[in-house]
């Protein structure tokens, strides 16, 4: 008889959600959630926000309590990294951890997330050159921030900018170094990028664009400055490198699954071997129209995990959720709904200099996404329109005299 149990490898946002959704869907199969970290699954977003400032405790980060897993008969195994995996012809398999424990399974979910991309330049191993992905990283960064005077953030993405805002609020000298010609280039339109550059500069950070890091200098152990590609040096006693994520795809590769900058999944969470599902930051979504899209966000991890759980339970239903994201930088709350890639027009609603405005993305006249900065109502309206298939008139959305919700045209 095939092994009845479901094994979920990676115990974080996506993995915990696969387990919870299996139970919510009525599955009574044995469920084991195995994770390399020594903690119960927790939220990462506060690591660059409230937890970094010391306003959130470690316990408050937990996604669910120990009682939840016990009450729902979910076996959580922490501190165990799966290093080997084999799948038999009948769909059952065995995973083995570094410490030698093995887990048989009849259904498999890969929710292995990723690890921060490292710089390979000289001096990258000096003390004070840090990354931010887990609680231990955040504790290290928090401690280093206390003592630091000159902080350099390498990478003008969300995590780097959030940490830069925290460092600036603590009174540190902050320099953000970005290799591209604008901040947040992968995620937002130039108008939003320009706003964030100006907003960070207004708060006292220096933002250096079009410059790469060629090395770190130190006193033998501790970093003291960052050497940039334009020949300049920036003093630093703390460097946060936030240049993206390398997805954990090793186990998928061992199983011979298709990997393209992530474990490729379809809209039902199936990998190239339909017996194996994957969800969250370790995946790339095959959109079915020739594109492979990577989204690293809580919203995506949760939505994909729900879908993957349905597939594991034998009732696959394609992902229908509208992508959403948020970022808190100083007193600026950015909320994004939809995907702006492929837009042909953007309309700015409101005055960016007031620090409360939104950027609406259109393709062929139809709304596809919004970046709302301190504008939660605009975010809610666009999200609703995207969810319900309604529309917004491109030629009128810039008129702040009319509430966006009054411009909403519901689908027939
Ligand atoms: C500092 C920070 C701030 C963020 N802020 C936001 C935000 O504001 N908004 C937002 O939407 N998103 C934010 N994110 C992104 C969000 O946290 C991620 O998208 C989300 O955590 C993805 O969840 P996941 O479960 O797919 O992957 P992860 O959270 O990376 O979890 C994967 C887990 O799998 C474990 N694992 C990997 N390989 C193995 C193995 N072989 N065996 C056992 N265990 C393994 C890892 O140790 C890890 O615990 C932020 C992320 C960070 C780091």
Tab-separated table of C-alpha atoms in Angstrom, residues 63-395:
chain	number	residue	atom	x	y	z
A	63	UNK	CA	2.515	32.410	12.119
A	64	UNK	CA	0.694	29.877	14.308
A	65	UNK	CA	1.170	28.653	17.857
A	66	UNK	CA	2.573	25.257	18.844
A	67	UNK	CA	-0.966	24.399	20.011
A	68	UNK	CA	-2.320	24.995	16.516
A	69	UNK	CA	-0.052	22.363	14.977
A	70	UNK	CA	-0.764	19.922	17.812
A	71	UNK	CA	-4.530	20.458	17.601
A	72	UNK	CA	-4.491	19.967	13.837
A	73	UNK	CA	-2.277	16.906	13.950
A	74	UNK	CA	0.507	18.524	11.963
A	75	UNK	CA	3.906	17.135	12.880
A	76	UNK	CA	6.405	20.021	12.769
A	77	UNK	CA	10.048	18.952	12.716
A	78	UNK	CA	12.398	21.910	13.208
A	79	UNK	CA	16.172	22.128	12.818
A	80	UNK	CA	16.353	19.412	10.156
A	81	UNK	CA	17.627	20.177	6.643
A	82	UNK	CA	16.612	17.692	3.979
A	83	UNK	CA	19.677	16.899	1.895
A	84	UNK	CA	18.564	13.917	-0.120
A	85	UNK	CA	15.328	12.848	-1.698
A	86	UNK	CA	14.140	10.014	-3.904
A	87	UNK	CA	10.817	9.402	-5.594
A	88	UNK	CA	9.736	5.931	-6.681
A	89	UNK	CA	7.678	5.027	-9.718
A	90	UNK	CA	4.518	4.677	-7.606
A	91	UNK	CA	4.808	8.306	-6.376
A	92	UNK	CA	6.007	7.434	-2.895
A	93	UNK	CA	9.414	8.455	-1.732
A	94	UNK	CA	11.889	9.111	1.035
A	95	UNK	CA	13.601	12.289	2.181
A	96	UNK	CA	16.712	12.183	4.335
A	97	UNK	CA	18.033	15.000	6.490
A	98	UNK	CA	21.618	16.028	7.130
A	99	UNK	CA	21.442	14.451	10.595
A	100	UNK	CA	20.332	11.138	9.074
A	101	UNK	CA	16.592	11.190	9.824
A	102	UNK	CA	14.402	9.891	7.049
A	103	UNK	CA	10.773	10.574	6.196
A	104	UNK	CA	8.656	8.428	3.912
A	105	UNK	CA	5.902	10.157	1.968
A	106	UNK	CA	3.037	9.558	-0.401
A	107	UNK	CA	2.652	13.242	-1.354
A	108	UNK	CA	5.349	15.906	-1.520
A	109	UNK	CA	5.372	19.719	-1.339
A	110	UNK	CA	8.549	21.737	-1.815
A	111	UNK	CA	8.362	25.093	-0.009
A	112	UNK	CA	12.064	25.696	0.404
A	113	UNK	CA	12.191	29.472	-0.197
A	114	UNK	CA	15.613	30.894	-0.863
A	115	UNK	CA	18.766	32.422	0.474
A	116	UNK	CA	20.120	35.977	0.008
A	117	UNK	CA	22.309	36.429	-3.062
A	118	UNK	CA	25.916	37.108	-2.011
A	119	UNK	CA	28.482	39.401	-3.558
A	120	UNK	CA	31.676	37.623	-4.550
A	121	UNK	CA	33.909	40.719	-4.538
A	122	UNK	CA	37.066	41.005	-2.402
A	123	UNK	CA	36.315	41.598	1.266
A	124	UNK	CA	32.761	40.200	1.086
A	125	UNK	CA	33.545	37.953	4.063
A	126	UNK	CA	34.575	40.797	6.402
A	127	UNK	CA	32.736	41.263	9.683
A	128	UNK	CA	29.993	43.838	9.352
A	129	UNK	CA	28.944	42.722	5.850
A	130	UNK	CA	25.497	41.319	6.561
A	131	UNK	CA	22.427	39.843	4.861
A	132	UNK	CA	18.824	39.666	6.020
A	133	UNK	CA	16.590	36.649	5.620
A	134	UNK	CA	15.927	35.043	9.004
A	135	UNK	CA	15.575	35.944	12.671
A	136	UNK	CA	19.246	35.303	13.380
A	137	UNK	CA	20.225	37.689	10.565
A	138	UNK	CA	17.862	40.312	11.980
A	139	UNK	CA	19.242	39.961	15.499
A	140	UNK	CA	22.780	40.305	14.131
A	141	UNK	CA	21.783	43.363	12.098
A	142	UNK	CA	19.963	44.948	15.026
A	143	UNK	CA	23.020	44.521	17.262
A	144	UNK	CA	25.360	45.881	14.589
A	145	UNK	CA	23.067	48.856	13.950
A	146	UNK	CA	23.288	49.877	17.602
A	147	UNK	CA	27.043	50.256	17.320
A	148	UNK	CA	27.288	51.555	13.741
A	149	UNK	CA	27.761	55.126	12.533
A	150	UNK	CA	28.079	54.677	8.797
A	151	UNK	CA	25.672	52.238	7.200
A	152	UNK	CA	25.827	51.272	3.538
A	153	UNK	CA	22.937	49.412	1.987
A	154	UNK	CA	23.877	47.611	-1.212
A	155	UNK	CA	20.783	47.150	-3.368
A	156	UNK	CA	17.836	49.486	-3.752
A	157	UNK	CA	15.128	46.843	-3.421
A	158	UNK	CA	12.399	46.626	-0.812
A	159	UNK	CA	14.368	44.940	1.966
A	160	UNK	CA	17.360	47.253	1.556
A	161	UNK	CA	15.223	50.382	1.520
A	162	UNK	CA	13.195	49.309	4.547
A	163	UNK	CA	16.389	48.664	6.490
A	164	UNK	CA	17.841	51.962	5.241
A	165	UNK	CA	14.794	53.780	6.612
A	166	UNK	CA	15.212	52.074	9.992
A	167	UNK	CA	18.917	52.964	10.118
A	168	UNK	CA	18.206	56.574	9.195
A	169	UNK	CA	15.499	56.822	11.855
A	170	UNK	CA	18.145	55.667	14.356
A	171	UNK	CA	20.297	58.615	13.284
A	172	UNK	CA	22.887	56.660	11.283
A	173	UNK	CA	24.613	58.035	8.199
A	174	UNK	CA	23.039	55.968	5.435
A	175	UNK	CA	24.155	55.457	1.838
A	176	UNK	CA	22.137	53.293	-0.552
A	177	UNK	CA	24.085	51.941	-3.536
A	178	UNK	CA	22.095	50.652	-6.504
A	179	UNK	CA	23.621	49.219	-9.695
A	180	UNK	CA	20.675	50.165	-11.918
A	181	UNK	CA	19.571	53.683	-12.801
A	182	UNK	CA	16.616	53.670	-10.399
A	183	UNK	CA	15.384	52.138	-7.138
A	184	UNK	CA	12.910	49.222	-7.011
A	185	UNK	CA	13.398	48.812	-10.754
A	186	UNK	CA	12.112	45.232	-10.905
A	187	UNK	CA	8.841	46.060	-9.193
A	188	UNK	CA	7.574	49.553	-10.011
A	189	UNK	CA	7.412	52.217	-12.744
A	190	UNK	CA	10.028	55.002	-12.884
A	191	UNK	CA	7.615	57.503	-11.321
A	192	UNK	CA	7.394	55.388	-8.144
A	193	UNK	CA	11.164	54.771	-8.197
A	194	UNK	CA	11.830	58.517	-8.450
A	195	UNK	CA	9.450	59.198	-5.585
A	196	UNK	CA	11.268	56.727	-3.301
A	197	UNK	CA	14.653	58.150	-4.197
A	198	UNK	CA	13.479	61.665	-3.300
A	199	UNK	CA	11.689	60.453	-0.147
A	200	UNK	CA	14.803	58.700	1.188
A	201	UNK	CA	16.946	61.713	0.340
A	202	UNK	CA	14.487	64.016	2.133
A	203	UNK	CA	14.957	61.826	5.204
A	204	UNK	CA	18.716	62.230	5.006
A	205	UNK	CA	19.931	59.109	3.169
A	206	UNK	CA	22.301	59.395	0.195
A	207	UNK	CA	21.203	57.389	-2.819
A	208	UNK	CA	23.872	56.447	-5.370
A	209	UNK	CA	22.519	54.973	-8.608
A	210	UNK	CA	24.339	53.354	-11.544
A	211	UNK	CA	27.121	52.151	-9.275
A	212	UNK	CA	28.206	48.657	-8.413
A	213	UNK	CA	30.318	47.409	-5.534
A	214	UNK	CA	33.797	46.238	-6.552
A	215	UNK	CA	35.071	45.390	-3.084
A	216	UNK	CA	35.019	45.964	0.646
A	217	UNK	CA	37.982	47.264	2.593
A	218	UNK	CA	38.613	46.502	6.211
A	219	UNK	CA	41.047	46.642	9.088
A	220	UNK	CA	41.745	42.923	8.819
A	221	UNK	CA	38.496	41.727	10.349
A	222	UNK	CA	35.909	44.502	10.268
A	223	UNK	CA	34.629	46.314	7.178
A	224	UNK	CA	35.621	49.993	7.051
A	225	UNK	CA	34.584	51.082	3.555
A	226	UNK	CA	32.929	50.046	0.326
A	227	UNK	CA	34.721	50.484	-3.005
A	228	UNK	CA	32.388	51.436	-5.844
A	229	UNK	CA	32.658	50.925	-9.596
A	230	UNK	CA	33.085	54.674	-10.216
A	231	UNK	CA	36.350	54.580	-8.252
A	232	UNK	CA	34.948	56.179	-5.097
A	233	UNK	CA	34.991	54.775	-1.558
A	234	UNK	CA	32.162	55.089	0.937
A	235	UNK	CA	32.977	54.740	4.657
A	236	UNK	CA	31.059	51.928	6.319
A	237	UNK	CA	31.137	50.105	9.625
A	238	UNK	CA	28.014	48.175	8.667
A	239	UNK	CA	26.968	46.979	5.207
A	240	UNK	CA	23.661	45.343	4.440
A	241	UNK	CA	23.716	43.479	1.138
A	242	UNK	CA	20.171	43.213	-0.211
A	243	UNK	CA	20.581	42.181	-3.837
A	244	UNK	CA	17.935	39.529	-4.185
A	245	UNK	CA	17.242	35.922	-3.500
A	246	UNK	CA	18.663	32.657	-4.794
A	247	UNK	CA	15.843	30.114	-4.653
A	248	UNK	CA	16.543	26.744	-3.022
A	249	UNK	CA	16.113	24.390	-5.956
A	250	UNK	CA	18.639	21.654	-5.094
A	251	UNK	CA	16.036	19.058	-4.073
A	252	UNK	CA	13.949	19.774	-7.166
A	253	UNK	CA	17.048	19.325	-9.298
A	254	UNK	CA	17.750	16.009	-7.589
A	255	UNK	CA	14.264	14.894	-8.578
A	256	UNK	CA	14.892	16.034	-12.160
A	257	UNK	CA	12.171	18.707	-12.012
A	258	UNK	CA	12.142	21.682	-14.380
A	259	UNK	CA	13.946	24.620	-12.810
A	260	UNK	CA	14.136	28.096	-14.381
A	261	UNK	CA	15.264	30.650	-11.807
A	262	UNK	CA	12.999	28.681	-9.464
A	263	UNK	CA	11.078	25.412	-9.404
A	264	UNK	CA	8.658	25.795	-12.290
A	265	UNK	CA	5.018	25.289	-11.288
A	266	UNK	CA	1.767	25.619	-13.168
A	267	UNK	CA	-1.295	27.498	-11.924
A	268	UNK	CA	-2.260	24.449	-9.824
A	269	UNK	CA	1.111	24.346	-8.064
A	270	UNK	CA	2.252	21.249	-9.978
A	271	UNK	CA	5.912	20.917	-10.837
A	272	UNK	CA	7.032	19.224	-14.068
A	273	UNK	CA	6.341	15.969	-12.206
A	274	UNK	CA	2.642	16.390	-11.391
A	275	UNK	CA	3.024	14.217	-8.285
A	276	UNK	CA	5.131	16.946	-6.663
A	277	UNK	CA	3.827	20.430	-5.818
A	278	UNK	CA	5.797	23.536	-4.878
A	279	UNK	CA	4.862	26.978	-3.553
A	280	UNK	CA	6.324	30.315	-2.489
A	281	UNK	CA	9.678	31.957	-3.059
A	282	UNK	CA	11.293	28.749	-4.380
A	283	UNK	CA	9.010	28.723	-7.424
A	284	UNK	CA	8.674	30.300	-10.850
A	285	UNK	CA	5.159	30.334	-12.260
A	286	UNK	CA	4.667	29.126	-15.828
A	287	UNK	CA	1.863	31.443	-16.916
A	288	UNK	CA	0.925	29.165	-19.795
A	289	UNK	CA	1.576	31.887	-22.408
A	290	UNK	CA	5.305	31.350	-22.735
A	291	UNK	CA	6.313	33.420	-19.712
A	292	UNK	CA	7.854	32.280	-16.436
A	293	UNK	CA	7.235	34.752	-13.604
A	294	UNK	CA	8.868	34.918	-10.191
A	295	UNK	CA	7.028	36.627	-7.342
A	296	UNK	CA	8.537	36.839	-3.880
A	297	UNK	CA	5.820	37.902	-1.474
A	298	UNK	CA	3.688	36.726	1.397
A	299	UNK	CA	0.547	37.056	-0.711
A	300	UNK	CA	1.993	34.821	-3.402
A	301	UNK	CA	3.364	32.257	-0.931
A	302	UNK	CA	-0.052	31.950	0.735
A	303	UNK	CA	-2.044	31.829	-2.505
A	304	UNK	CA	0.253	29.270	-4.141
A	305	UNK	CA	0.290	27.168	-0.965
A	306	UNK	CA	-3.521	27.024	-0.882
A	307	UNK	CA	-3.602	25.919	-4.487
A	308	UNK	CA	-0.834	23.353	-3.912
A	309	UNK	CA	-2.740	21.895	-0.952
A	310	UNK	CA	-5.828	21.480	-3.136
A	311	UNK	CA	-3.761	19.681	-5.756
A	312	UNK	CA	-2.199	17.376	-3.143
A	313	UNK	CA	-5.649	16.574	-1.822
A	314	UNK	CA	-6.787	15.570	-5.300
A	315	UNK	CA	-8.848	18.645	-6.208
A	316	UNK	CA	-6.610	20.941	-8.259
A	317	UNK	CA	-8.027	24.433	-8.910
A	318	UNK	CA	-5.940	27.064	-10.687
A	319	UNK	CA	-4.543	30.099	-8.917
A	320	UNK	CA	-6.942	33.006	-9.247
A	321	UNK	CA	-5.645	35.411	-6.598
A	322	UNK	CA	-4.606	38.938	-7.574
A	323	UNK	CA	-0.963	39.489	-6.547
A	324	UNK	CA	-0.560	41.949	-3.682
A	325	UNK	CA	2.383	43.308	-1.761
A	326	UNK	CA	3.254	45.947	0.771
A	327	UNK	CA	6.373	47.719	1.978
A	328	UNK	CA	6.827	50.038	4.954
A	329	UNK	CA	9.639	52.550	4.618
A	330	UNK	CA	9.714	55.191	7.344
A	331	UNK	CA	6.143	56.562	7.472
A	332	UNK	CA	5.453	55.546	3.869
A	333	UNK	CA	3.162	52.592	3.351
A	334	UNK	CA	3.335	51.246	-0.173
A	335	UNK	CA	0.621	48.820	-1.236
A	336	UNK	CA	0.756	47.133	-4.623
A	337	UNK	CA	-2.043	45.153	-6.243
A	338	UNK	CA	-1.696	43.390	-9.581
A	339	UNK	CA	1.379	43.082	-11.789
A	340	UNK	CA	2.496	46.164	-13.692
A	341	UNK	CA	4.723	44.278	-16.141
A	342	UNK	CA	3.627	44.848	-19.718
A	343	UNK	CA	1.851	48.151	-18.994
A	344	UNK	CA	1.654	50.757	-21.765
A	345	UNK	CA	0.366	53.709	-19.720
A	346	UNK	CA	0.694	54.929	-16.155
A	347	UNK	CA	-1.499	57.565	-14.556
A	348	UNK	CA	-0.441	59.344	-11.381
A	349	UNK	CA	-3.354	60.108	-9.103
A	350	UNK	CA	-2.519	62.829	-6.606
A	351	UNK	CA	0.662	64.732	-5.923
A	352	UNK	CA	3.749	62.634	-5.197
A	353	UNK	CA	5.327	65.484	-3.237
A	354	UNK	CA	2.461	65.212	-0.704
A	355	UNK	CA	3.641	61.616	-0.025
A	356	UNK	CA	0.103	60.359	-0.528
A	357	UNK	CA	-0.659	59.344	-4.121
A	358	UNK	CA	-1.059	56.355	-6.369
A	359	UNK	CA	0.259	55.158	-9.695
A	360	UNK	CA	-2.205	53.226	-11.831
A	361	UNK	CA	-0.919	50.893	-14.538
A	362	UNK	CA	-2.937	50.263	-17.712
A	363	UNK	CA	-2.532	47.930	-20.660
A	364	UNK	CA	-4.644	48.574	-23.757
A	365	UNK	CA	-6.942	50.754	-21.669
A	366	UNK	CA	-7.515	48.176	-18.940
A	367	UNK	CA	-6.245	48.593	-15.392
A	368	UNK	CA	-3.638	45.962	-14.449
A	369	UNK	CA	-1.980	47.217	-11.250
A	370	UNK	CA	-1.573	50.006	-8.705
A	371	UNK	CA	1.222	51.308	-6.478
A	372	UNK	CA	-0.528	53.186	-3.662
A	373	UNK	CA	1.671	55.259	-1.343
A	374	UNK	CA	-0.193	56.213	1.823
A	375	UNK	CA	-3.348	55.830	-0.281
A	376	UNK	CA	-5.105	52.704	1.052
A	377	UNK	CA	-8.440	53.551	-0.546
A	378	UNK	CA	-6.955	53.609	-4.049
A	379	UNK	CA	-5.282	50.277	-3.325
A	380	UNK	CA	-8.539	48.711	-2.148
A	381	UNK	CA	-10.511	49.950	-5.148
A	382	UNK	CA	-7.991	48.707	-7.728
A	383	UNK	CA	-7.632	45.369	-5.955
A	384	UNK	CA	-11.403	44.982	-5.970
A	385	UNK	CA	-11.601	45.853	-9.662
A	386	UNK	CA	-8.868	43.327	-10.487
A	387	UNK	CA	-10.599	40.656	-8.416
A	388	UNK	CA	-14.055	41.214	-9.842
A	389	UNK	CA	-13.159	41.895	-13.463
A	390	UNK	CA	-14.536	45.461	-13.427
A	391	UNK	CA	-12.801	48.475	-14.950
A	392	UNK	CA	-11.639	52.034	-14.318
A	393	UNK	CA	-11.677	54.777	-16.980
A	394	UNK	CA	-8.080	55.657	-17.895
A	395	UNK	CA	-9.016	59.236	-18.792
